[in-house]
Amino acid sequence: MKATAKAHTNIALIKYWGKRNEALILPTNNSLSITLDGFYTTTSVEFKEDLSKDAFYLNDCLIEGEQSNRVIKFLDLVRDLAGKELFAEVNSTNVVPTAAGFASSASGFAALAGASTKALGLELSETELSRLTRQGSGSACRSIFGGFAEWQKGQKEDGSDSYAVPIATESHWDIRVAAVVLSSKMKKVSSRSGMRRTVETSPFFRGWVDSIPADLTAIKEGIRDKDFEKVGQIAEANCLKMHATTLGANPPFTYWLDTTMSVMQTVQELRAKGIPAYFTIDAGPNVKVLYLPEHEDMVQNTLSNVPGVSEVKLSKVGKGITFLKDDEFA
Ligand code: 2P0
């Protein structure tokens, strides 16, 4: 009873920021992301009769504590769904440089969901898989799909209508993302606690939620029409609005460092020179920059030269979840 799945991480252009139900991981707003070819997790799950508990290995290290508990909690959901009571050995390999500021939880839970359900013989549609994956980590439900995906927040209390849907495939549009890794780090407010504090205390949260439908309509038009300026402008503004909510929280917080702002200004200077490039930032200090293939060298060189930047990693638009044979595990 073994299966292996590979899922890519994603970067949100319209951010998921705020939950309406913490236990079921139901969001207050729809979000929309690009699945990224360069960063992924491969996970193999084997359910065995002779195990007395679950074991989770990440990059060959046995993981215990909070990270492992989240995996076990997710396996419990899958066991309930399949009506089976077997424990599992989970082996994950992350090709998501944690230092690049990508939440490995997105590719991690998508791959875990795919491999664990397949290993127990569940035949789920992509929609069903996305809905289940959401309960491991919200943003992970978008990584079931390649290209551009939208997570519909849904209306129902039980979460049955909250899952991602594909907007455009990876072959629709060749746009690129540069992950700009900063050399300095700071104590992180996790996205879970950051969004909770924002929902509970920030007077700007209502404005954030109210602004989402117009952003979504416009960005979907931009993706359909391959209008890079339109998509970039909306994504950059949406990111700034999300981060503005954290400044209104009590106590206030920000994910930005001084170098974060230097990179943001550099991107705006690139635009002033006629190079279309736009930034977006998640719950951390690193910056992701959207650009077109013909400007790759210019964007990479310019960003690499910003003082305080340690690395710039480039990615294309990636595929949705895939299942691997045992000998393909990588
Ligand atoms: C996103 N982020 O849309 C947003 C933008 C961070 C900023 O999804 O609590 O790890 O597991 O549902 O998915 C990060 O939050 O949080 C995130 P949980 P998750 O990508």
CSV table of N, CA, C and O and ligand atoms in Angstrom, one decimal, residues 10-17 19 25 31-33 70 103 105-106 109 134 136-140 142 151 191-192 195 242-243 281-284, ligand 1:
chain,number,residue,atom,x,y,z
A,10,ASN,N,3.4,27.1,-4.9
A,10,ASN,CA,2.7,28.1,-5.7
A,10,ASN,C,3.0,29.5,-5.1
A,10,ASN,O,3.3,29.5,-3.9
A,11,ILE,N,2.8,30.5,-5.9
A,11,ILE,CA,2.9,31.9,-5.4
A,11,ILE,C,1.6,32.6,-5.7
A,11,ILE,O,1.1,32.5,-6.8
A,12,ALA,N,1.0,33.1,-4.6
A,12,ALA,CA,-0.3,33.8,-4.8
A,12,ALA,C,-0.1,35.2,-5.4
A,12,ALA,O,0.7,36.0,-4.9
A,13,LEU,N,-0.9,35.5,-6.4
A,13,LEU,CA,-1.0,36.8,-7.0
A,13,LEU,C,-2.1,37.6,-6.3
A,13,LEU,O,-2.1,38.8,-6.1
A,14,ILE,N,-3.2,36.9,-5.9
A,14,ILE,CA,-4.2,37.4,-5.0
A,14,ILE,C,-4.1,36.6,-3.8
A,14,ILE,O,-4.3,35.3,-3.8
A,15,LYS,N,-3.8,37.2,-2.6
A,15,LYS,CA,-3.3,36.4,-1.5
A,15,LYS,C,-4.5,35.9,-0.7
A,15,LYS,O,-5.6,36.5,-0.6
A,16,TYR,N,-4.2,34.7,-0.1
A,16,TYR,CA,-5.1,34.1,1.0
A,16,TYR,C,-4.6,34.8,2.3
A,16,TYR,O,-3.5,34.6,2.7
A,17,TRP,N,-5.5,35.5,2.9
A,17,TRP,CA,-5.1,36.2,4.2
A,17,TRP,C,-6.3,36.3,5.1
A,17,TRP,O,-7.0,37.3,5.0
A,19,LYS,N,-8.8,33.5,7.9
A,19,LYS,CA,-9.7,32.3,7.9
A,19,LYS,C,-11.0,32.7,8.6
A,19,LYS,O,-11.1,33.4,9.5
A,25,ILE,N,-9.9,25.0,8.0
A,25,ILE,CA,-9.1,25.9,7.1
A,25,ILE,C,-10.0,26.4,6.0
A,25,ILE,O,-9.8,26.0,4.8
A,31,SER,N,-8.5,33.3,-3.4
A,31,SER,CA,-7.1,33.6,-3.8
A,31,SER,C,-6.8,33.0,-5.1
A,31,SER,O,-7.5,32.1,-5.6
A,32,LEU,N,-5.7,33.5,-5.7
A,32,LEU,CA,-5.3,33.0,-7.1
A,32,LEU,C,-3.8,32.9,-7.2
A,32,LEU,O,-3.1,33.9,-6.8
A,33,SER,N,-3.3,31.8,-7.7
A,33,SER,CA,-1.8,31.6,-7.7
A,33,SER,C,-1.3,31.0,-9.0
A,33,SER,O,-2.0,30.5,-9.8
A,70,ARG,N,1.2,17.8,12.4
A,70,ARG,CA,0.3,18.2,11.3
A,70,ARG,C,0.2,17.2,10.3
A,70,ARG,O,-0.9,17.0,9.7
A,103,ALA,N,6.7,28.8,1.2
A,103,ALA,CA,6.1,27.9,2.2
A,103,ALA,C,6.2,26.5,1.6
A,103,ALA,O,5.5,26.2,0.6
A,105,SER,N,4.9,24.1,2.9
A,105,SER,CA,3.6,23.5,3.3
A,105,SER,C,2.7,23.3,2.0
A,105,SER,O,1.9,22.4,2.0
A,106,ALA,N,2.8,24.2,1.1
A,106,ALA,CA,1.9,24.1,-0.1
A,106,ALA,C,2.2,22.9,-0.9
A,106,ALA,O,1.4,22.0,-1.1
A,109,PHE,N,1.9,19.5,1.6
A,109,PHE,CA,0.6,18.9,1.8
A,109,PHE,C,-0.1,18.4,0.6
A,109,PHE,O,-0.8,17.4,0.6
A,134,ARG,N,-6.7,21.1,1.3
A,134,ARG,CA,-7.0,22.3,2.0
A,134,ARG,C,-6.9,22.2,3.5
A,134,ARG,O,-6.5,23.0,4.2
A,136,GLY,N,-5.0,20.3,5.2
A,136,GLY,CA,-3.6,20.2,5.6
A,136,GLY,C,-3.0,21.6,5.7
A,136,GLY,O,-2.5,22.0,6.8
A,137,SER,N,-3.1,22.3,4.7
A,137,SER,CA,-2.6,23.7,4.6
A,137,SER,C,-3.4,24.4,3.5
A,137,SER,O,-3.5,23.9,2.4
A,138,GLY,N,-3.9,25.6,3.8
A,138,GLY,CA,-4.8,26.3,2.9
A,138,GLY,C,-4.2,26.4,1.5
A,138,GLY,O,-4.8,26.0,0.5
A,139,SER,N,-3.0,27.1,1.4
A,139,SER,CA,-2.5,27.4,0.1
A,139,SER,C,-2.2,26.1,-0.7
A,139,SER,O,-2.0,26.2,-1.9
A,140,ALA,N,-2.1,25.0,0.0
A,140,ALA,CA,-1.7,23.7,-0.7
A,140,ALA,C,-2.8,23.3,-1.6
A,140,ALA,O,-2.5,22.6,-2.6
A,142,ARG,N,-4.2,24.8,-3.8
A,142,ARG,CA,-4.0,25.4,-5.2
A,142,ARG,C,-3.0,24.6,-5.9
A,142,ARG,O,-2.9,24.7,-7.1
A,151,TRP,N,-8.5,29.5,-5.6
A,151,TRP,CA,-9.1,28.8,-4.5
A,151,TRP,C,-10.4,29.5,-4.2
A,151,TRP,O,-10.4,30.7,-3.8
A,191,SER,N,2.5,32.4,9.3
A,191,SER,CA,1.4,32.9,8.6
A,191,SER,C,0.1,32.6,9.4
A,191,SER,O,-0.8,33.4,9.4
A,192,ARG,N,0.1,31.4,10.0
A,192,ARG,CA,-1.1,31.1,10.8
A,192,ARG,C,-1.4,32.1,11.9
A,192,ARG,O,-2.6,32.6,12.0
A,195,MET,N,-2.1,35.7,10.3
A,195,MET,CA,-3.4,36.0,9.8
A,195,MET,C,-4.5,36.0,10.9
A,195,MET,O,-5.4,36.8,10.8
A,242,MET,N,-2.4,43.4,1.4
A,242,MET,CA,-2.3,42.4,2.4
A,242,MET,C,-1.4,42.8,3.5
A,242,MET,O,-1.6,42.7,4.7
A,243,HIS,N,-0.2,43.3,3.1
A,243,HIS,CA,0.8,43.7,4.1
A,243,HIS,C,0.4,44.9,4.9
A,243,HIS,O,0.8,45.0,6.1
A,281,ILE,N,5.0,39.5,-2.2
A,281,ILE,CA,5.7,39.1,-1.0
A,281,ILE,C,4.7,38.3,-0.1
A,281,ILE,O,3.5,38.7,0.1
A,282,ASP,N,5.1,37.1,0.4
A,282,ASP,CA,4.3,36.4,1.3
A,282,ASP,C,4.6,36.7,2.8
A,282,ASP,O,5.1,37.7,3.1
A,283,ALA,N,4.3,35.7,3.6
A,283,ALA,CA,4.4,36.0,5.1
A,283,ALA,C,5.9,35.8,5.5
A,283,ALA,O,6.2,35.0,6.3
A,284,GLY,N,6.7,36.6,4.9
A,284,GLY,CA,8.2,36.6,5.2
A,284,GLY,C,8.8,37.7,4.5
A,284,GLY,O,8.2,38.5,3.7
B,1,2P0,C1,-1.0,32.7,0.1
B,1,2P0,N1,0.0,32.8,2.4
B,1,2P0,O1,-2.0,33.0,-0.5
B,1,2P0,C2,-0.8,33.5,1.4
B,1,2P0,C3,-0.1,34.8,1.2
B,1,2P0,C4,0.9,33.7,3.0
B,1,2P0,C5,0.7,35.0,2.5
B,1,2P0,O2,-1.1,30.9,2.2
B,1,2P0,O3,-2.7,28.1,8.0
B,1,2P0,O4,0.7,28.1,5.0
B,1,2P0,O5,-1.7,26.3,6.6
B,1,2P0,O6,-3.7,27.5,5.9
B,1,2P0,O7,-1.4,28.2,3.6
B,1,2P0,C6,0.5,30.9,3.9
B,1,2P0,O8,-0.4,30.3,4.7
B,1,2P0,O9,-1.5,28.7,6.0
B,1,2P0,C7,-0.3,31.5,2.8
B,1,2P0,P1,-2.5,27.6,6.7
B,1,2P0,P2,-0.6,28.7,4.8
B,1,2P0,O10,-0.1,32.0,-0.4
